[in-house]
mmCIF file with all atom_site columns, C-alpha atoms in Angstrom:
data_model
loop_
_atom_site.group_PDB
_atom_site.id
_atom_site.type_symbol
_atom_site.label_atom_id
_atom_site.label_alt_id
_atom_site.label_comp_id
_atom_site.label_asym_id
_atom_site.label_entity_id
_atom_site.label_seq_id
_atom_site.pdbx_PDB_ins_code
_atom_site.Cartn_x
_atom_site.Cartn_y
_atom_site.Cartn_z
_atom_site.occupancy
_atom_site.B_iso_or_equiv
_atom_site.pdbx_formal_charge
_atom_site.auth_seq_id
_atom_site.auth_comp_id
_atom_site.auth_asym_id
_atom_site.auth_atom_id
_atom_site.pdbx_PDB_model_num
ATOM 1   C CA . ALA A 1 1   ? 17.067  5.199   -7.110  1.00 93.00 ? 1   ALA A CA 1
ATOM 2   C CA . ALA A 1 2   ? 19.011  2.648   -8.534  1.00 94.00 ? 2   ALA A CA 1
ATOM 3   C CA . GLN A 1 3   ? 17.333  2.474   -11.543 1.00 92.00 ? 3   GLN A CA 1
ATOM 4   C CA . LEU A 1 4   ? 17.770  6.019   -12.209 1.00 93.00 ? 4   LEU A CA 1
ATOM 5   C CA . ALA A 1 5   ? 21.007  6.506   -10.980 1.00 94.00 ? 5   ALA A CA 1
ATOM 6   C CA . LEU A 1 6   ? 21.650  3.528   -13.686 1.00 94.00 ? 6   LEU A CA 1
ATOM 7   C CA . ALA A 1 7   ? 19.994  5.433   -16.101 1.00 93.00 ? 7   ALA A CA 1
ATOM 8   C CA . GLN A 1 8   ? 21.136  8.698   -15.650 1.00 94.00 ? 8   GLN A CA 1
ATOM 9   C CA . GLY A 1 9   ? 24.930  7.398   -15.767 1.00 95.00 ? 9   GLY A CA 1
ATOM 10  C CA . TYR A 1 10  ? 25.717  7.136   -12.056 1.00 96.00 ? 10  TYR A CA 1
ATOM 11  C CA . ALA A 1 11  ? 27.349  3.699   -10.116 1.00 96.00 ? 11  ALA A CA 1
ATOM 12  C CA . GLY A 1 12  ? 24.952  4.585   -7.031  1.00 96.00 ? 12  GLY A CA 1
ATOM 13  C CA . PHE A 1 13  ? 23.233  6.633   -4.532  1.00 97.00 ? 13  PHE A CA 1
ATOM 14  C CA . SER A 1 14  ? 22.614  7.739   -0.743  1.00 96.00 ? 14  SER A CA 1
ATOM 15  C CA . ALA A 1 15  ? 19.251  7.550   1.016   1.00 93.00 ? 15  ALA A CA 1
ATOM 16  C CA . SER A 1 16  ? 19.166  10.019  3.643   1.00 93.00 ? 16  SER A CA 1
ATOM 17  C CA . ASN A 1 17  ? 16.342  11.399  5.586   1.00 92.00 ? 17  ASN A CA 1
ATOM 18  C CA . VAL A 1 18  ? 13.620  8.697   5.844   1.00 90.00 ? 18  VAL A CA 1
ATOM 19  C CA . ARG A 1 19  ? 10.445  9.826   6.871   1.00 93.00 ? 19  ARG A CA 1
ATOM 20  C CA . SER A 1 20  ? 7.260   7.602   6.987   1.00 93.00 ? 20  SER A CA 1
ATOM 21  C CA . ASN A 1 21  ? 3.421   8.496   8.331   1.00 93.00 ? 21  ASN A CA 1
ATOM 22  C CA . VAL A 1 22  ? 1.118   5.943   8.887   1.00 91.00 ? 22  VAL A CA 1
ATOM 23  C CA . ASN A 1 23  ? -2.411  7.441   9.283   1.00 89.00 ? 23  ASN A CA 1
ATOM 24  C CA . THR A 1 24  ? -5.159  4.565   10.307  1.00 86.00 ? 24  THR A CA 1
ATOM 25  C CA . VAL A 1 25  ? -8.748  6.098   11.378  1.00 82.00 ? 25  VAL A CA 1
ATOM 26  C CA . VAL A 1 26  ? -11.095 3.483   12.093  1.00 75.00 ? 26  VAL A CA 1
ATOM 27  C CA . GLU A 1 27  ? -14.895 4.193   12.009  1.00 66.00 ? 27  GLU A CA 1
ATOM 28  C CA . ASP A 1 28  ? -17.016 4.378   14.324  1.00 62.00 ? 28  ASP A CA 1
ATOM 29  C CA . TYR A 1 29  ? -20.509 3.216   12.486  1.00 55.00 ? 29  TYR A CA 1
ATOM 30  C CA . ASP A 1 30  ? -21.086 3.023   8.729   1.00 50.00 ? 30  ASP A CA 1
ATOM 31  C CA . PRO A 1 31  ? -22.649 6.563   7.825   1.00 53.00 ? 31  PRO A CA 1
ATOM 32  C CA . LEU A 1 32  ? -24.416 5.127   5.488   1.00 55.00 ? 32  LEU A CA 1
ATOM 33  C CA . TYR A 1 33  ? -26.409 2.421   7.615   1.00 53.00 ? 33  TYR A CA 1
ATOM 34  C CA . GLY A 1 34  ? -26.187 4.964   10.841  1.00 53.00 ? 34  GLY A CA 1
ATOM 35  C CA . PRO A 1 35  ? -24.428 3.733   14.579  1.00 53.00 ? 35  PRO A CA 1
ATOM 36  C CA . TRP A 1 36  ? -26.651 0.501   14.303  1.00 53.00 ? 36  TRP A CA 1
ATOM 37  C CA . TYR A 1 37  ? -25.246 -0.555  11.457  1.00 51.00 ? 37  TYR A CA 1
ATOM 38  C CA . GLY A 1 38  ? -23.032 -3.840  12.571  1.00 50.00 ? 38  GLY A CA 1
ATOM 39  C CA . PRO A 1 39  ? -22.417 -7.781  12.292  1.00 50.00 ? 39  PRO A CA 1
ATOM 40  C CA . GLY A 1 40  ? -25.467 -8.904  12.788  1.00 50.00 ? 40  GLY A CA 1
ATOM 41  C CA . PHE A 1 41  ? -28.213 -12.058 10.909  1.00 48.00 ? 41  PHE A CA 1
ATOM 42  C CA . TYR A 1 42  ? -29.497 -10.860 7.592   1.00 47.00 ? 42  TYR A CA 1
ATOM 43  C CA . ARG A 1 43  ? -32.653 -12.589 5.978   1.00 47.00 ? 43  ARG A CA 1
ATOM 44  C CA . TYR A 1 44  ? -32.996 -10.061 2.974   1.00 47.00 ? 44  TYR A CA 1
ATOM 45  C CA . PRO A 1 45  ? -32.815 -12.231 -0.615  1.00 48.00 ? 45  PRO A CA 1
ATOM 46  C CA . TYR A 1 46  ? -29.556 -11.251 -1.115  1.00 49.00 ? 46  TYR A CA 1
ATOM 47  C CA . TRP A 1 47  ? -28.022 -11.079 2.549   1.00 49.00 ? 47  TRP A CA 1
ATOM 48  C CA . ASN A 1 48  ? -27.962 -14.669 4.144   1.00 46.00 ? 48  ASN A CA 1
ATOM 49  C CA . TYR A 1 49  ? -25.035 -14.916 6.160   1.00 48.00 ? 49  TYR A CA 1
ATOM 50  C CA . PRO A 1 50  ? -24.310 -14.734 9.015   1.00 49.00 ? 50  PRO A CA 1
ATOM 51  C CA . TYR A 1 51  ? -22.145 -11.872 10.929  1.00 49.00 ? 51  TYR A CA 1
ATOM 52  C CA . GLY A 1 52  ? -22.813 -11.732 15.108  1.00 48.00 ? 52  GLY A CA 1
ATOM 53  C CA . PRO A 1 53  ? -24.756 -9.212  16.991  1.00 49.00 ? 53  PRO A CA 1
ATOM 54  C CA . TYR A 1 54  ? -26.099 -6.119  15.055  1.00 50.00 ? 54  TYR A CA 1
ATOM 55  C CA . TRP A 1 55  ? -24.065 -3.736  17.995  1.00 50.00 ? 55  TRP A CA 1
ATOM 56  C CA . ALA A 1 56  ? -20.360 -5.032  16.963  1.00 54.00 ? 56  ALA A CA 1
ATOM 57  C CA . PRO A 1 57  ? -18.661 -2.127  15.679  1.00 57.00 ? 57  PRO A CA 1
ATOM 58  C CA . SER A 1 58  ? -18.676 -1.212  11.968  1.00 58.00 ? 58  SER A CA 1
ATOM 59  C CA . PRO A 1 59  ? -15.774 -3.682  9.850   1.00 62.00 ? 59  PRO A CA 1
ATOM 60  C CA . TYR A 1 60  ? -14.587 -0.442  8.067   1.00 69.00 ? 60  TYR A CA 1
ATOM 61  C CA . ALA A 1 61  ? -10.849 0.983   8.951   1.00 77.00 ? 61  ALA A CA 1
ATOM 62  C CA . PHE A 1 62  ? -8.890  3.405   6.591   1.00 84.00 ? 62  PHE A CA 1
ATOM 63  C CA . GLU A 1 63  ? -4.713  3.348   6.039   1.00 89.00 ? 63  GLU A CA 1
ATOM 64  C CA . GLN A 1 64  ? -3.106  6.057   4.314   1.00 92.00 ? 64  GLN A CA 1
ATOM 65  C CA . THR A 1 65  ? 0.436   5.316   4.184   1.00 93.00 ? 65  THR A CA 1
ATOM 66  C CA . SER A 1 66  ? 3.036   7.760   2.618   1.00 95.00 ? 66  SER A CA 1
ATOM 67  C CA . VAL A 1 67  ? 6.803   7.465   2.762   1.00 94.00 ? 67  VAL A CA 1
ATOM 68  C CA . THR A 1 68  ? 9.798   10.531  1.975   1.00 95.00 ? 68  THR A CA 1
ATOM 69  C CA . ILE A 1 69  ? 13.089  9.551   1.127   1.00 94.00 ? 69  ILE A CA 1
ATOM 70  C CA . GLU A 1 70  ? 16.166  11.681  0.232   1.00 95.00 ? 70  GLU A CA 1
ATOM 71  C CA . ILE A 1 71  ? 17.485  10.139  -2.284  1.00 95.00 ? 71  ILE A CA 1
ATOM 72  C CA . GLN A 1 72  ? 21.165  11.526  -3.620  1.00 95.00 ? 72  GLN A CA 1
ATOM 73  C CA . LEU A 1 73  ? 23.078  10.529  -7.152  1.00 96.00 ? 73  LEU A CA 1
ATOM 74  C CA . ARG A 1 74  ? 26.726  9.301   -6.817  1.00 96.00 ? 74  ARG A CA 1
ATOM 75  C CA . HIS A 1 75  ? 29.282  9.111   -9.221  1.00 95.00 ? 75  HIS A CA 1
ATOM 76  C CA . ALA A 1 76  ? 31.444  6.500   -6.950  1.00 95.00 ? 76  ALA A CA 1
ATOM 77  C CA . VAL A 1 77  ? 30.198  4.427   -4.375  1.00 94.00 ? 77  VAL A CA 1
ATOM 78  C CA . SER A 1 78  ? 31.854  4.536   -1.456  1.00 92.00 ? 78  SER A CA 1
ATOM 79  C CA . GLY A 1 79  ? 30.548  3.428   2.404   1.00 90.00 ? 79  GLY A CA 1
ATOM 80  C CA . GLY A 1 80  ? 26.791  3.491   3.314   1.00 91.00 ? 80  GLY A CA 1
ATOM 81  C CA . ASP A 1 81  ? 25.888  4.230   -0.207  1.00 95.00 ? 81  ASP A CA 1
ATOM 82  C CA . TYR A 1 82  ? 24.215  1.943   -2.656  1.00 96.00 ? 82  TYR A CA 1
ATOM 83  C CA . ASP A 1 83  ? 25.388  0.663   -5.928  1.00 96.00 ? 83  ASP A CA 1
ATOM 84  C CA . GLY A 1 84  ? 22.626  0.703   -8.525  1.00 95.00 ? 84  GLY A CA 1
ATOM 85  C CA . ALA A 1 85  ? 23.353  -2.901  -9.901  1.00 95.00 ? 85  ALA A CA 1
ATOM 86  C CA . ASP A 1 86  ? 23.452  -4.539  -6.922  1.00 95.00 ? 86  ASP A CA 1
ATOM 87  C CA . VAL A 1 87  ? 20.536  -3.182  -5.393  1.00 94.00 ? 87  VAL A CA 1
ATOM 88  C CA . ILE A 1 88  ? 18.921  -4.342  -9.311  1.00 93.00 ? 88  ILE A CA 1
ATOM 89  C CA . ALA A 1 89  ? 20.525  -7.701  -8.993  1.00 94.00 ? 89  ALA A CA 1
ATOM 90  C CA . GLN A 1 90  ? 19.043  -8.490  -5.565  1.00 95.00 ? 90  GLN A CA 1
ATOM 91  C CA . LEU A 1 91  ? 15.297  -7.231  -6.308  1.00 93.00 ? 91  LEU A CA 1
ATOM 92  C CA . ARG A 1 92  ? 16.010  -9.335  -9.358  1.00 92.00 ? 92  ARG A CA 1
ATOM 93  C CA . SER A 1 93  ? 16.814  -12.441 -7.683  1.00 93.00 ? 93  SER A CA 1
ATOM 94  C CA . THR A 1 94  ? 14.260  -11.814 -5.095  1.00 94.00 ? 94  THR A CA 1
ATOM 95  C CA . TYR A 1 95  ? 10.970  -10.512 -6.647  1.00 92.00 ? 95  TYR A CA 1
ATOM 96  C CA . PRO A 1 96  ? 11.403  -12.108 -10.118 1.00 89.00 ? 96  PRO A CA 1
ATOM 97  C CA . GLY A 1 97  ? 8.813   -11.338 -12.975 1.00 84.00 ? 97  GLY A CA 1
ATOM 98  C CA . ALA A 1 98  ? 8.425   -8.085  -10.940 1.00 84.00 ? 98  ALA A CA 1
ATOM 99  C CA . GLU A 1 99  ? 10.005  -5.664  -13.778 1.00 80.00 ? 99  GLU A CA 1
ATOM 100 C CA . GLY A 1 100 ? 7.099   -7.641  -15.864 1.00 80.00 ? 100 GLY A CA 1
ATOM 101 C CA . PRO A 1 101 ? 7.920   -8.417  -19.370 1.00 81.00 ? 101 PRO A CA 1
ATOM 102 C CA . PRO A 1 102 ? 10.510  -6.238  -21.621 1.00 78.00 ? 102 PRO A CA 1
ATOM 103 C CA . ILE A 1 103 ? 9.151   -2.907  -22.896 1.00 77.00 ? 103 ILE A CA 1
ATOM 104 C CA . PRO A 1 104 ? 9.789   -3.592  -27.257 1.00 82.00 ? 104 PRO A CA 1
ATOM 105 C CA . ALA A 1 105 ? 12.509  -1.112  -28.959 1.00 82.00 ? 105 ALA A CA 1
ATOM 106 C CA . PRO A 1 106 ? 10.548  1.323   -30.404 1.00 83.00 ? 106 PRO A CA 1
ATOM 107 C CA . THR A 1 107 ? 9.506   1.429   -34.265 1.00 85.00 ? 107 THR A CA 1
ATOM 108 C CA . SER A 1 108 ? 10.243  3.622   -37.193 1.00 73.00 ? 108 SER A CA 1
#
């Protein structure tokens, strides 16, 4: 949001109506092997590692997370708003190198 605000000529932004949803599904069994699949000691040429009893639960869990935030770009920053330049400076100091290498200017 800070990058968009500065790129569009705004001083900052405000964030509101934040919604998040986390959906986690833990499988009761692996559908490929059936309900009897689970940890065990497999003695096959390339499966030679201990896992525990065969009746243990499946090791598979799936998680899907979504976050929705409404952003309003602001020409003037007031109380409760975020200053775009300050946000970018703070993120650069917290996560150095996260932006990756600079994008070279296009050649014509």
